[in-house]
Amino acid sequence: MRNDTFAHPLFLLAANEVRLRLRRVSTLVTILAVVAVTWAMISDIRTGKALMIVHDARVLYTSSALALGSATMASLLFSLAGFYLARGRTGEDLRSGIGGVIGATQAGNALLVFSRWLGAVGSLVILLGAFMLTTFACHLLRGDGPLQPLVYLETYTLMLLPMAMFAASCAVLCDSWGPLMGKGGDLLYFIVWMMLLSLGAAVEEGTRVSSLAWLDFTGLANALNGLRSQVATESLGIGMMPFDAALAPVELPQSMWTADMVSARLLSAALAPLPLLPAMLLFHRFSPDRVKAGKARRRRTPLALLNGWLRPLAGCVQPLMRLAARTPGPLGQVLADAGLVLMTAPSAILVLVLCFLGGLLLPATVLPGLVAGAVAFWGILCSESTTRDATAGCEGLTSAAPGGVPRRFLRQWGAALLLGLLFTGPIALRWSAADPVRAFALLAGVAALAGCAALFGLLSRTPRLFLGLFLFGLYVAIQAKGVPMMDVVGFHGDATLASGATFLAAGLAFVAAGMAWTRRAH
């Protein structure tokens, strides 16, 4: 009976989805990134920071505290990055040609869509399991009291499972309907994610939380509301927070989940698969008249329309291309690659001119906001440029060029770094006179992000791995003030010489890792 149950096509297809996702190199990179993030966010109290504080007093690292605190941070990360990690399987089927075979089978839309959703949820659950195991290790090294796996399992299941289900549902919907397969779907979900985070703000203001709890797929509003009821205060913080060592530590109760909180999370879990209903109705079944492999990533999004209108600006890049043709060696290739990026995205030329003029002419008080906007645009541009060859299916052609895969990796990294310097160079120049450390932090952060974009693009061959982590990191960095290691590009002015040097070393390490991988693969 058991064998017959798991031999059902639904489970076979779902298991195959999980296997295909786990075989991606990007999955290994993601697990390593999850381990690093988990280790970094559970601060050692000897640094003067703690994962959770109440009235400036640290919360003891018991199982309930670490479970709730780490699950809250995981929900912030995976509610955004999980969507981008779950996407992409439809594009792979289109590029490989297997999509037409799948569409021609007798399997119905419900079976194909639901099995793909189960596979996406399963892969996200495995990543969350790696997150929890890393938290176990942190508990054994830094925790207070015994490790209680059941407490972790309860909190992670109630907090993170509805979130993973909703992120996977939205990813499957965007992959199933042609108009959402490109950047339009990415942008739409980012807006939805921002709306979900607004529930956390509603908790802090104490406005209509109970009536919105069923929409809290991330679990953040629910968790913060329950935590406030346990400590009977509004003054609390989660995530590498400084504390007053003179105050007595606060200990949370072993069980944090009330019946109302559990009911709200179960309702959220029941509603999370709702996006699958339109996905089943709108599923393109890889029909050539509804979706094409060559156009899977070239939807007429507003940005694509803007690039079309600004196409005449591409002529401004011709002097750069002539300079690249006259410059021998790798430098000429970097210039040509950067020029190609600007020619294929003329909107970048307009933004580049605005950033250049703004960096030179705007008041100093406006420059931090300009840095944030410039880095955001540049990061999105890099996510596409470092995976352009894989997306266009011309990796074999570019690999056959002199220098092969290693030279191509260096060229893409160099182009990303050059564009980053063009976007932020005038601001760094102005800061170099008034605050040289801040200018150094900006340049070091750009170098680190360029190396990260090139490495993640090389390993995953899709822009979404870097894009998801970049957008999440940028959001957290903008919100986190007073933490030097979070001020990646210096827009808060909190960066130090040590933090800047750390990011510069990380960028060089990313490049070294990429070179080692290309030589191994080559």
Short mmCIF file of C-alpha atoms in Angstrom, two decimals, residues 7-8 11 38 42 52 86 99 110 136 139 145 205 261 276 288 292 317 325 374 399 403 460 507:
data_model
loop_
_atom_site.label_atom_id
_atom_site.label_comp_id
_atom_site.label_asym_id
_atom_site.label_seq_id
_atom_site.Cartn_x
_atom_site.Cartn_y
_atom_site.Cartn_z
CA ALA A 7 4.12 5.52 -6.92
CA HIS A 8 1.37 8.01 -7.77
CA PHE A 11 4.69 12.11 -5.84
CA THR A 38 22.75 32.04 10.34
CA ILE A 42 23.26 34.90 16.19
CA MET A 52 16.97 39.59 20.94
CA ALA A 86 11.80 28.49 -6.52
CA GLY A 99 8.81 21.54 -22.25
CA ALA A 110 -3.54 20.40 -11.97
CA PHE A 136 21.52 23.96 16.50
CA HIS A 139 23.00 26.89 20.29
CA GLY A 145 20.34 25.81 28.64
CA GLU A 205 1.71 50.47 15.95
CA MET A 261 -1.46 32.00 17.26
CA LEU A 276 -2.11 27.77 -7.60
CA PRO A 288 4.60 27.80 -28.72
CA LYS A 292 8.69 30.64 -26.46
CA VAL A 317 28.37 53.91 -26.45
CA ALA A 325 38.58 47.65 -30.26
CA ALA A 374 22.46 53.81 -7.86
CA SER A 399 33.99 29.60 -24.08
CA GLY A 403 41.13 32.46 -22.64
CA SER A 460 23.71 29.25 -10.86
CA GLY A 507 35.15 40.53 -3.13
#
